[in-house]
C-alpha atoms as an extended CHARMM CRD file, in Angstrom:
* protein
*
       238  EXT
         1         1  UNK       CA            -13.4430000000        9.9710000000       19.0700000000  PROA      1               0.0000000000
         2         2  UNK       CA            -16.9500000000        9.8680000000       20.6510000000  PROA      2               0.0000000000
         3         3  UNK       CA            -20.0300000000        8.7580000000       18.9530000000  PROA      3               0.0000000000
         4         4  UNK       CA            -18.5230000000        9.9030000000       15.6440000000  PROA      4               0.0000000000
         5         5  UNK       CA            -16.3090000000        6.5120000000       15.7140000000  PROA      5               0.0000000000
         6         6  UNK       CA            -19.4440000000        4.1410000000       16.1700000000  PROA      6               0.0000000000
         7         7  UNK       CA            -20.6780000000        5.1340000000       12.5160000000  PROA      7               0.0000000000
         8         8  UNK       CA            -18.0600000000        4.0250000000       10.5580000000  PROA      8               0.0000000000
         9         9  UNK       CA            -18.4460000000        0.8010000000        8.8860000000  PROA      9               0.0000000000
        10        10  UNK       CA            -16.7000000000       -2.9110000000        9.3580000000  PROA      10              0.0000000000
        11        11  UNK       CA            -14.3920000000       -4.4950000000        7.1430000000  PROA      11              0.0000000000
        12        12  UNK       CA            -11.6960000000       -1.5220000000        6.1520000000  PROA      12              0.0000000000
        13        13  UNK       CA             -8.5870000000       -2.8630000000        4.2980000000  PROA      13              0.0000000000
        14        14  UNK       CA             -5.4960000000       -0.7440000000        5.0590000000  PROA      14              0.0000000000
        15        15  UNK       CA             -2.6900000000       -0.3020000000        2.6140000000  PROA      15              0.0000000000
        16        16  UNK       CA             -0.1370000000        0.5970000000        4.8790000000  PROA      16              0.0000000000
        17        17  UNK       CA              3.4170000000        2.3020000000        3.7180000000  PROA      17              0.0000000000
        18        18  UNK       CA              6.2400000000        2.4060000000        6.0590000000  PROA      18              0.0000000000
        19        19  UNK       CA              8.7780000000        3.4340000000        4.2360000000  PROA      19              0.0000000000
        20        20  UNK       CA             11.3330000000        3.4880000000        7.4820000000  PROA      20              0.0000000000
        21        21  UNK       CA             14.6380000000        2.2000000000        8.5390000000  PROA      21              0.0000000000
        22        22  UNK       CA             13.7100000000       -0.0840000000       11.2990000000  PROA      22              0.0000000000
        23        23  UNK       CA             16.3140000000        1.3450000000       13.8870000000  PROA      23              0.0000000000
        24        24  UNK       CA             15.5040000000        1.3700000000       17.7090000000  PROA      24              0.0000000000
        25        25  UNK       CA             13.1130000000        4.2490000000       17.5120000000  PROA      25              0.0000000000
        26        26  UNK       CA             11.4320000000        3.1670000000       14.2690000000  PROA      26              0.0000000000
        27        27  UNK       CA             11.0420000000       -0.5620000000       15.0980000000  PROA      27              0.0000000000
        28        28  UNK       CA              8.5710000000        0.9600000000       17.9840000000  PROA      28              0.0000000000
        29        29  UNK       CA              7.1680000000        2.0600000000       14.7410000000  PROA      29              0.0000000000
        30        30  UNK       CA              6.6450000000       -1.8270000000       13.3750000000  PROA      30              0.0000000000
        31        31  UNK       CA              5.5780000000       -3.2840000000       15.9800000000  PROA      31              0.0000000000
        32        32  UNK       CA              2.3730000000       -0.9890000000       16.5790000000  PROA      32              0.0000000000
        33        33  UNK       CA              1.2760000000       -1.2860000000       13.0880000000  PROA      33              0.0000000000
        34        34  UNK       CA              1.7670000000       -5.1730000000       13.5880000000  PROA      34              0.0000000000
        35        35  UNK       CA             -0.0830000000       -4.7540000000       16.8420000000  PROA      35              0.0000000000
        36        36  UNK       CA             -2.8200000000       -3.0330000000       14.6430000000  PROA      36              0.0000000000
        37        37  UNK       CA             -3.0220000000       -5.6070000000       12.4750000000  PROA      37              0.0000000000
        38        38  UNK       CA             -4.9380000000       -8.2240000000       14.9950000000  PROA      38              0.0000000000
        39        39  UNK       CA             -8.1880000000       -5.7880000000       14.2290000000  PROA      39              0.0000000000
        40        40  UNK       CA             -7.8340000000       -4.5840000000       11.0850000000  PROA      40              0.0000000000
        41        41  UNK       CA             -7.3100000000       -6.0580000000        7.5100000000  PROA      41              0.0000000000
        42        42  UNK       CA             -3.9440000000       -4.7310000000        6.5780000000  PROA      42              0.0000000000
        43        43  UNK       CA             -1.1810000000       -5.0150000000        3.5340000000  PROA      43              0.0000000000
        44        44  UNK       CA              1.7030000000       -3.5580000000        4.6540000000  PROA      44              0.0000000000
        45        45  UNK       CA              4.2350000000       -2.5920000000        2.5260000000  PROA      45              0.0000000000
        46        46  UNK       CA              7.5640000000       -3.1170000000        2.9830000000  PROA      46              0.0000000000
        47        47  UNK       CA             10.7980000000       -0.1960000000        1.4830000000  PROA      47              0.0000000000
        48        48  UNK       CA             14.3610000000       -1.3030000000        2.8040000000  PROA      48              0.0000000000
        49        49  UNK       CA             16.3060000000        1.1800000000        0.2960000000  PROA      49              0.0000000000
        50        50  UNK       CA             13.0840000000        1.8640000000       -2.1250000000  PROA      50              0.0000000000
        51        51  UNK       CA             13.3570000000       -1.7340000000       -2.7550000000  PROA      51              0.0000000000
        52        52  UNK       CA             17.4860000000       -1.5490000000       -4.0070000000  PROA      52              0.0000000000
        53        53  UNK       CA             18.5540000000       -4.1860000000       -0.7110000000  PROA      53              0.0000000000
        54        54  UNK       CA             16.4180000000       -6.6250000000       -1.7820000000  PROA      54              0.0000000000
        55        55  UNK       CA             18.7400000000       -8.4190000000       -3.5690000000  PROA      55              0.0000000000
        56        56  UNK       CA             20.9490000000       -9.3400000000       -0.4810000000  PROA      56              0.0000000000
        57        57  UNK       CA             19.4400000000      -10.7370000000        2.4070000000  PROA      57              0.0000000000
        58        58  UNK       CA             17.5890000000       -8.6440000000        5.7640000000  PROA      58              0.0000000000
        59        59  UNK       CA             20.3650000000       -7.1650000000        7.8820000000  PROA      59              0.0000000000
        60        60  UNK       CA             20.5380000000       -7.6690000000       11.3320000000  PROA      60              0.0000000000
        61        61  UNK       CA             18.1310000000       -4.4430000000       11.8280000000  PROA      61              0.0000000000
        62        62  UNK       CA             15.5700000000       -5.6530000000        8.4180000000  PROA      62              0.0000000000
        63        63  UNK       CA             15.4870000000       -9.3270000000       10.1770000000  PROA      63              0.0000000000
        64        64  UNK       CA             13.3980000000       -7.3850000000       13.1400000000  PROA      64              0.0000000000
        65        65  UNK       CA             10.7590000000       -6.6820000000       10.9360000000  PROA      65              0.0000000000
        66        66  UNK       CA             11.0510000000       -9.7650000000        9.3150000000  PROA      66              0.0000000000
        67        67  UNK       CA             10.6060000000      -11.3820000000       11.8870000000  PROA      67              0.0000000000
        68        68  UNK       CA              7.4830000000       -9.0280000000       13.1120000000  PROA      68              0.0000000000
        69        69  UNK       CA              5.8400000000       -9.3800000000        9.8500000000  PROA      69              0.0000000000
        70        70  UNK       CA              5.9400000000      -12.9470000000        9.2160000000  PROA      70              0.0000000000
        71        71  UNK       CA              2.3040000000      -13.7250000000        9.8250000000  PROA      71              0.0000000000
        72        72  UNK       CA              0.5470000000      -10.3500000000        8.4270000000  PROA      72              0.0000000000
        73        73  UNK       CA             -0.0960000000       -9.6210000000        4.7820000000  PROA      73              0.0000000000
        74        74  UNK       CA              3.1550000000       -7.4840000000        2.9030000000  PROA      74              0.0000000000
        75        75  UNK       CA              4.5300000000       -6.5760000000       -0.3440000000  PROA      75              0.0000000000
        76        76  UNK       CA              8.1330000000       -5.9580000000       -1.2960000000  PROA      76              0.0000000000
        77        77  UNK       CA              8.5710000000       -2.2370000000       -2.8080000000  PROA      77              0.0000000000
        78        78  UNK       CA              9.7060000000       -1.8570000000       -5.9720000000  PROA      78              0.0000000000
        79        79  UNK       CA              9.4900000000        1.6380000000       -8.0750000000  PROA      79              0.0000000000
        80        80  UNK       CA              9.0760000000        1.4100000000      -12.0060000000  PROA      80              0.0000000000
        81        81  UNK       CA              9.9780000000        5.1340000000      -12.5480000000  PROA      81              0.0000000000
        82        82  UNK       CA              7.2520000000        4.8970000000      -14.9520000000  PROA      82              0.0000000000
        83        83  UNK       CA              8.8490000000        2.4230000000      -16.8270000000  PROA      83              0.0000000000
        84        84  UNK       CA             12.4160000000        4.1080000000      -17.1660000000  PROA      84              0.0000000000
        85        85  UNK       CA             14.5550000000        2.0310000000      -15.0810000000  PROA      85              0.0000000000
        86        86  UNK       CA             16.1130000000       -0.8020000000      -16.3930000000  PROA      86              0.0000000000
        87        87  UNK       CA             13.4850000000       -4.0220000000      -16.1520000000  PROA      87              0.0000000000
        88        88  UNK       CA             16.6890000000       -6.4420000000      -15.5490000000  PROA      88              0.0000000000
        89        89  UNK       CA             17.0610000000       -4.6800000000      -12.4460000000  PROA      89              0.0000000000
        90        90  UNK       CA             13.2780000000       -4.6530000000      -11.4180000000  PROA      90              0.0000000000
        91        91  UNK       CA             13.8920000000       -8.0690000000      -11.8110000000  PROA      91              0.0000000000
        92        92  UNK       CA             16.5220000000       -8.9620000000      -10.0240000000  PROA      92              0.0000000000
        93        93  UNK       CA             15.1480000000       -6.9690000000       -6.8910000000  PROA      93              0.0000000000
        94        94  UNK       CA             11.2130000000       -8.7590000000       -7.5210000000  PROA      94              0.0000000000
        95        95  UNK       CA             13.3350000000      -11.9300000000       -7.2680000000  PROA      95              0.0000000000
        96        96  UNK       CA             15.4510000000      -10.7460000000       -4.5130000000  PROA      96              0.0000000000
        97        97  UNK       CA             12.1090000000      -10.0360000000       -2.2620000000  PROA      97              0.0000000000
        98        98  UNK       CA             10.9190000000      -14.0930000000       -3.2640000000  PROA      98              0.0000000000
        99        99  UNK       CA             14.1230000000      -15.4140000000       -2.1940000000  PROA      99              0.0000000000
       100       100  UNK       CA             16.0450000000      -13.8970000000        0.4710000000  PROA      100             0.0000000000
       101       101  UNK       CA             14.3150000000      -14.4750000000        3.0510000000  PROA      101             0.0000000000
       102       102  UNK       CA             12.2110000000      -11.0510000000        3.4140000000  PROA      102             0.0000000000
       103       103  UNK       CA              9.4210000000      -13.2440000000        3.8200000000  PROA      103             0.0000000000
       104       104  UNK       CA              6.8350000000      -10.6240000000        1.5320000000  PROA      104             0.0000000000
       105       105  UNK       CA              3.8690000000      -12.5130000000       -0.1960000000  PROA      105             0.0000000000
       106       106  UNK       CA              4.0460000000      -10.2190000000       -3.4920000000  PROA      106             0.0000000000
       107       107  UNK       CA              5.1560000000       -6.9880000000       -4.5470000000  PROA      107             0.0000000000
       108       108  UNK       CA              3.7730000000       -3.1550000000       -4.8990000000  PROA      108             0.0000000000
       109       109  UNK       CA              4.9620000000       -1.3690000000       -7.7220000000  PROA      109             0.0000000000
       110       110  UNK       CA              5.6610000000        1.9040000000       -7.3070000000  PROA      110             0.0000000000
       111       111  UNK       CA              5.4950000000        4.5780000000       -9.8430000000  PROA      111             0.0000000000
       112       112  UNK       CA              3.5450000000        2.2800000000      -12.4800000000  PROA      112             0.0000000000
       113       113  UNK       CA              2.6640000000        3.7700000000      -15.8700000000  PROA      113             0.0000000000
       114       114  UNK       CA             -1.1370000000        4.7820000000      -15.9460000000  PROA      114             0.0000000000
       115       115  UNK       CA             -1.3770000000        4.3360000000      -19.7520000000  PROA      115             0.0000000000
       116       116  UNK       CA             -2.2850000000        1.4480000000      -22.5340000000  PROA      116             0.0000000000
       117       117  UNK       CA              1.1580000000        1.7180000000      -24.1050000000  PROA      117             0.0000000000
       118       118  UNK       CA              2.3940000000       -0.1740000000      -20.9670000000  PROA      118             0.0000000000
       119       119  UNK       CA             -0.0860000000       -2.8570000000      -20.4030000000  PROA      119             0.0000000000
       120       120  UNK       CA              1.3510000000       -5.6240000000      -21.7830000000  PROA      120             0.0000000000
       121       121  UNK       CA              4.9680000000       -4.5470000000      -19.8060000000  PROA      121             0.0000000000
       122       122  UNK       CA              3.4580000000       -4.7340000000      -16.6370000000  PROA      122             0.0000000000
       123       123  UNK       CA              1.3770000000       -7.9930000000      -16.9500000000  PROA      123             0.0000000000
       124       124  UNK       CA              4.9490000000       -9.3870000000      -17.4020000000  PROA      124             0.0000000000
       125       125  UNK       CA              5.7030000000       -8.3590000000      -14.3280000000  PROA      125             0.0000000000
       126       126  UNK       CA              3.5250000000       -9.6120000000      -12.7360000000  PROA      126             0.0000000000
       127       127  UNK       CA              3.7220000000      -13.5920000000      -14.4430000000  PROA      127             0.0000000000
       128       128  UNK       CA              7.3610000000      -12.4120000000      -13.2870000000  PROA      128             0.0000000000
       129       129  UNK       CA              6.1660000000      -11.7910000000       -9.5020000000  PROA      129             0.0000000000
       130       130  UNK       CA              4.0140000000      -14.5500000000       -9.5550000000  PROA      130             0.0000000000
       131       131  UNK       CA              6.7530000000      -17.1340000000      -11.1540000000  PROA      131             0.0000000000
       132       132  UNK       CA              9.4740000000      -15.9840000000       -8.7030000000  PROA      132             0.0000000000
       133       133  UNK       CA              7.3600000000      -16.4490000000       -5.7170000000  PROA      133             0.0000000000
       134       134  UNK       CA              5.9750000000      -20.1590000000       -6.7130000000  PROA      134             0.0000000000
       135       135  UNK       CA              3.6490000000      -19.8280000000       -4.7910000000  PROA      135             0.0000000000
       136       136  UNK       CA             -0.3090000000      -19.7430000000       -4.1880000000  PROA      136             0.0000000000
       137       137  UNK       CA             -1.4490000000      -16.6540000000       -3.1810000000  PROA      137             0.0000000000
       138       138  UNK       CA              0.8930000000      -14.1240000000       -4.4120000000  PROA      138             0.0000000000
       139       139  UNK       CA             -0.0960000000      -10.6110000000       -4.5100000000  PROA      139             0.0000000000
       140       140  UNK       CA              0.7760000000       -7.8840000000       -6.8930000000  PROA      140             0.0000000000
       141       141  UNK       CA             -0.0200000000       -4.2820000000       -6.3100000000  PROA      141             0.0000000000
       142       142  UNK       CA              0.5020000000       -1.2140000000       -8.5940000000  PROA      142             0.0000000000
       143       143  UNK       CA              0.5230000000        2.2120000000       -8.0700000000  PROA      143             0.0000000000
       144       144  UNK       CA              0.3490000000        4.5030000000      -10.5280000000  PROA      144             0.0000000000
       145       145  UNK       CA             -1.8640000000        7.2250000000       -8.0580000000  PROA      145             0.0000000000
       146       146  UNK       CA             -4.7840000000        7.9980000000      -10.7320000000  PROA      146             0.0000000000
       147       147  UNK       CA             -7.4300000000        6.0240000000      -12.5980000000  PROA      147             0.0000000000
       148       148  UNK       CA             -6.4080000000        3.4760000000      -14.8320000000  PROA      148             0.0000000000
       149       149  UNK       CA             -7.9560000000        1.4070000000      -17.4800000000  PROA      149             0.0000000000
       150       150  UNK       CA            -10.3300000000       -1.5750000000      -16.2920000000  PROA      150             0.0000000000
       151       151  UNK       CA             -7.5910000000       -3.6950000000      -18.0130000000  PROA      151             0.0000000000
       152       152  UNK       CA             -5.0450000000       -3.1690000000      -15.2260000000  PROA      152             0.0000000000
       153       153  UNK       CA             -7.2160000000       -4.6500000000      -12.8800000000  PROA      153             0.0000000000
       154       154  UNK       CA             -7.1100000000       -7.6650000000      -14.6420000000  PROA      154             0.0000000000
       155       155  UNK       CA             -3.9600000000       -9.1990000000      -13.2890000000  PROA      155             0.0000000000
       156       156  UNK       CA             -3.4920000000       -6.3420000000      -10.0760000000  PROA      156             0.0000000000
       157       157  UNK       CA             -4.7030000000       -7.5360000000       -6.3650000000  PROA      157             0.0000000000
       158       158  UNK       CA             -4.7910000000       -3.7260000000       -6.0390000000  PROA      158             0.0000000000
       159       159  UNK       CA             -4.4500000000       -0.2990000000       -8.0580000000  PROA      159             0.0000000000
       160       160  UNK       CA             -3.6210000000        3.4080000000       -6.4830000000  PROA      160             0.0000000000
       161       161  UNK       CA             -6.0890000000        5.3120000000       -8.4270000000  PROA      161             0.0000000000
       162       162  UNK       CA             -5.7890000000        8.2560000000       -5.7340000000  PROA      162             0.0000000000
       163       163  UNK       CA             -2.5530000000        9.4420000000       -3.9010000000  PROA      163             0.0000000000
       164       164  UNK       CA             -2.2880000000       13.2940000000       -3.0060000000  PROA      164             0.0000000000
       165       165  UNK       CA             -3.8500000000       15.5160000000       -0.4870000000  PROA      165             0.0000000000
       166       166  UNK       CA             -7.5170000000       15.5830000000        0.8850000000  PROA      166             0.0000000000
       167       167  UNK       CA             -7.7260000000       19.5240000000       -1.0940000000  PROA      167             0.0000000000
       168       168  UNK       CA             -7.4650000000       17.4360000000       -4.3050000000  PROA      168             0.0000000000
       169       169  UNK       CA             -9.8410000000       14.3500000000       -3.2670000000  PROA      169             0.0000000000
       170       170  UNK       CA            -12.2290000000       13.6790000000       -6.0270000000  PROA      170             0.0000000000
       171       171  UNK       CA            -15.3760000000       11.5340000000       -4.9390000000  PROA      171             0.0000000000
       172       172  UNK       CA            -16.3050000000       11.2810000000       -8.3660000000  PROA      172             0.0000000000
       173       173  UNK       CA            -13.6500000000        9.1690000000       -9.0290000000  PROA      173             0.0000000000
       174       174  UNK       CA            -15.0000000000        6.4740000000       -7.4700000000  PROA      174             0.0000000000
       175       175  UNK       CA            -18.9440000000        6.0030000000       -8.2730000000  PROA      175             0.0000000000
       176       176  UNK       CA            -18.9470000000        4.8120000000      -11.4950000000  PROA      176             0.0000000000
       177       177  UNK       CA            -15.7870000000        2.0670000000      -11.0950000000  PROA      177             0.0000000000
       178       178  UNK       CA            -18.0700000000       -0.7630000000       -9.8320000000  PROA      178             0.0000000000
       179       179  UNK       CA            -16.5230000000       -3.6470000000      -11.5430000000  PROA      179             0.0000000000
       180       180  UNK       CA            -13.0850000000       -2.4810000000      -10.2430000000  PROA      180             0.0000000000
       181       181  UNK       CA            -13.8720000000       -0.7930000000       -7.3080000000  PROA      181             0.0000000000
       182       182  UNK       CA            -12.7020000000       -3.7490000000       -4.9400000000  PROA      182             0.0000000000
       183       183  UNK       CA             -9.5710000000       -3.5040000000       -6.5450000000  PROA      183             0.0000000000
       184       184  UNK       CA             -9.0810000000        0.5610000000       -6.1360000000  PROA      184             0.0000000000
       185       185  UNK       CA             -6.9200000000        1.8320000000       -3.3610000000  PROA      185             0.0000000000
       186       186  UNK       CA             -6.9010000000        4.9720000000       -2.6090000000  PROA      186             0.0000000000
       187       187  UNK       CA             -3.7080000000        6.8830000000       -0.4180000000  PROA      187             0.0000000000
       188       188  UNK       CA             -5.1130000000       10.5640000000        1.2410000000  PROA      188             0.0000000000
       189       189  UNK       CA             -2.8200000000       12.7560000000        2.7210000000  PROA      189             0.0000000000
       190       190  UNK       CA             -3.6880000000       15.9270000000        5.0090000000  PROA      190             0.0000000000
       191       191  UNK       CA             -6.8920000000       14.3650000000        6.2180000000  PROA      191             0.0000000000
       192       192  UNK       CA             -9.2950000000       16.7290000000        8.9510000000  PROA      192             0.0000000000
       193       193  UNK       CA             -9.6610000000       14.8180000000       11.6540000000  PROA      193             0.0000000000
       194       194  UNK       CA            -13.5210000000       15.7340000000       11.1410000000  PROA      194             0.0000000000
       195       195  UNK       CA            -13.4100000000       14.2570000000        7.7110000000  PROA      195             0.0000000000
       196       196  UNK       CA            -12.1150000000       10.8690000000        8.4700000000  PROA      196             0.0000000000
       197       197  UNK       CA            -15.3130000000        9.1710000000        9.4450000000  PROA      197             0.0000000000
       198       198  UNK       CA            -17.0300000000       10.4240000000        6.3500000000  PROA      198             0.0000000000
       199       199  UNK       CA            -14.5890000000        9.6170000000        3.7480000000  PROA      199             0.0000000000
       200       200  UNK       CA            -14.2460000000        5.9510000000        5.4650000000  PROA      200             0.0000000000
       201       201  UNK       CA            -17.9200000000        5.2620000000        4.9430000000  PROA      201             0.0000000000
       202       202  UNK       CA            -18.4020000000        7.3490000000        1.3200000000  PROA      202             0.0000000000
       203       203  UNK       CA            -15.2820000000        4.5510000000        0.2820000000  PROA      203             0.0000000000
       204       204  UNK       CA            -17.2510000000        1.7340000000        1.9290000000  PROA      204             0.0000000000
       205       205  UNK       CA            -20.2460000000        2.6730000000       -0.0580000000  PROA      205             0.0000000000
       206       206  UNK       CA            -18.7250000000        2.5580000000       -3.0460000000  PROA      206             0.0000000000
       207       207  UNK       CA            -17.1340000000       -0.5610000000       -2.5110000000  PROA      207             0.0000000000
       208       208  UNK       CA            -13.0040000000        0.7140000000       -2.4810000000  PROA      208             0.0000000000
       209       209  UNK       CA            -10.7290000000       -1.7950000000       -1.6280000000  PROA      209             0.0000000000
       210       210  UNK       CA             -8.0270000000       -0.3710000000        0.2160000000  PROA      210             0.0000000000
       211       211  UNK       CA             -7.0300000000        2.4860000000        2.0910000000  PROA      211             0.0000000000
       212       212  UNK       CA             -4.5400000000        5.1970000000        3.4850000000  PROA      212             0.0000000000
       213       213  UNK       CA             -5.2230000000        8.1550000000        5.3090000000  PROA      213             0.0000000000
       214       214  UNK       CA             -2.7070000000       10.6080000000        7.4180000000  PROA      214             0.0000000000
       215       215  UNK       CA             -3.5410000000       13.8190000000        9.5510000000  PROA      215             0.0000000000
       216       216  UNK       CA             -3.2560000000       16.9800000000        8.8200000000  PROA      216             0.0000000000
       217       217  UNK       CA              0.6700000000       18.0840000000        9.4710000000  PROA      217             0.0000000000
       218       218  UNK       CA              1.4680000000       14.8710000000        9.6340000000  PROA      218             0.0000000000
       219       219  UNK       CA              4.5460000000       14.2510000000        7.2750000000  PROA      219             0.0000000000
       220       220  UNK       CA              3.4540000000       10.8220000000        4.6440000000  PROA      220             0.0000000000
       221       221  UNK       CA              6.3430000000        9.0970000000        6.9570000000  PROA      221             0.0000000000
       222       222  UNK       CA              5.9850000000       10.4070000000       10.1320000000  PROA      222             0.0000000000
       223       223  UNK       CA              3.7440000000        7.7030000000       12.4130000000  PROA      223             0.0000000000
       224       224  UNK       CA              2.7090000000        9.3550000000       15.1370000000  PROA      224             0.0000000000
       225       225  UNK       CA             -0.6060000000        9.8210000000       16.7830000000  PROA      225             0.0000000000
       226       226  UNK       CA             -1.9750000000       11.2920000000       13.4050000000  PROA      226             0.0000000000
       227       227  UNK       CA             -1.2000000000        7.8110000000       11.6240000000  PROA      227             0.0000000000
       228       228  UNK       CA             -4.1680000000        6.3850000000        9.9780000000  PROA      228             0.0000000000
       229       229  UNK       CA             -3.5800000000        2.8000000000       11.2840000000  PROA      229             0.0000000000
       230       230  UNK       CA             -3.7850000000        4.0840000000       14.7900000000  PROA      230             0.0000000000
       231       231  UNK       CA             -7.4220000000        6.3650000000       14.3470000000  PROA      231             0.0000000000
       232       232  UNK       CA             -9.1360000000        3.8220000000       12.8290000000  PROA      232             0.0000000000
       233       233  UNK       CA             -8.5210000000        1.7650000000       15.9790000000  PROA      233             0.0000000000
       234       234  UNK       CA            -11.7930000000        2.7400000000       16.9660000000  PROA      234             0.0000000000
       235       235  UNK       CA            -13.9040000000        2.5770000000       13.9800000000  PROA      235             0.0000000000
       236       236  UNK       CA            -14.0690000000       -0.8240000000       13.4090000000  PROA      236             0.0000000000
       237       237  UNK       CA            -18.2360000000       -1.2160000000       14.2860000000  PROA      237             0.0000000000
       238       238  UNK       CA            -21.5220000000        0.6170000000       13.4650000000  PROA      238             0.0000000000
């Protein structure tokens, strides 16, 4: 990485999906982004069966990770379909997350509805999330992958308002979102290896919460070398 890695600035929170079985191979997988965690702020997100096996307890493979994750920050997975699917099932797998033993501390909702019409639908879920946890703490993500109204934020520990490639990146996006900025995630795919370091710090600037980046050719689920968590290994100082 060279000097280039010595410019980028502290305090990066990663929003990490790994949306993997954890067989052999892949719990090599886990345990290097748990490894990761002891130097970087990370939420990692956690998909057995886009969030369907839930509602039974880990297997004998998902108890791994359980048992990996247990002291780093992670969300349960759970898609809305943009508010299609059937909210009794939503439900049942948000509750499913809280008490069988998956040991998550909240829950990212995937494919969240980016307009007003839904508001009021998704704070429920969330008094839902926080009510089936009972606990302190509890953290409730939504990604809906573009910008949403400031009203989302009120009840969110963190919003998507970016997911697609670097060709589509829109800095704009971000410099006039200062009361929500903390908030804003952001997940970049097809990242230049020469572009990493100055995205990092133009997000630090303007204050974004959370972040995802993957190489270029590197498939969104493929952690190898060109994994995010693993470059910004050494960009952790000025």
């Amino acid at each position: 990485m060279g000097s280039e890695s010595s410019k980028v600035k502290e305090n990066v929170k990663v929003l990490m999906p790994i949306y993997l079985y954890p067989d052999k191979m892949n719990m090599e997988i886990y345990r290097r982004v748990v490894k990761s965690s002891d130097n970087l702020q990370m939420t990692l997100i956690v998909n057995p069966n886009n969030g369907h096996d839930s509602i039974e307890a880990p297997n004998s493979d998902w108890e791994k990770v359980v048992k990996e994750i247990a002291n780093i920050n992670s969300v349960g997975y759970v898609h809305l379909s943009y508010m299609k699917r059937d909210l009794s099932l939503v439900r049942k797998e948000i509750q499913g997350y809280a008490k069988n033993g998956w040991k998550v501390k909240g829950i990212f909702f995937d494919e969240a509805p980016s307009d007003l019409s839904h508001l009021q639908a998704i704070r429920r879920l969330s008094e839902f999330t926080h009510h089936a946890f009972g606990k302190d703490n509890v953290k409730v993500f939504l990604n809906p992958g573009v910008p949403v109204h400031k009203k989302y934020f009120d009840f969110a520990d963190g919003v998507v308002i970016f997911e697609n490639f670097y060709r589509h990146f829109d800095r704009e996006l971000f410099r006039h979102r200062k009361s929500t900025s903390k908030k804003s995630a952001v997940i970049i795919r097809g990242v230049p290896d020469t572009k990493i370091t100055p995205i990092m710090n133009e997000l630090k600037d303007c204050n974004v919460g959370y972040v995802f980046m993957t190489g270029v050719n590197c498939e969104f689920h493929t952690p190898v070398r060109k994994y995010f968590f693993e470059k910004i290994g050494g960009f952790r100082k000025d």
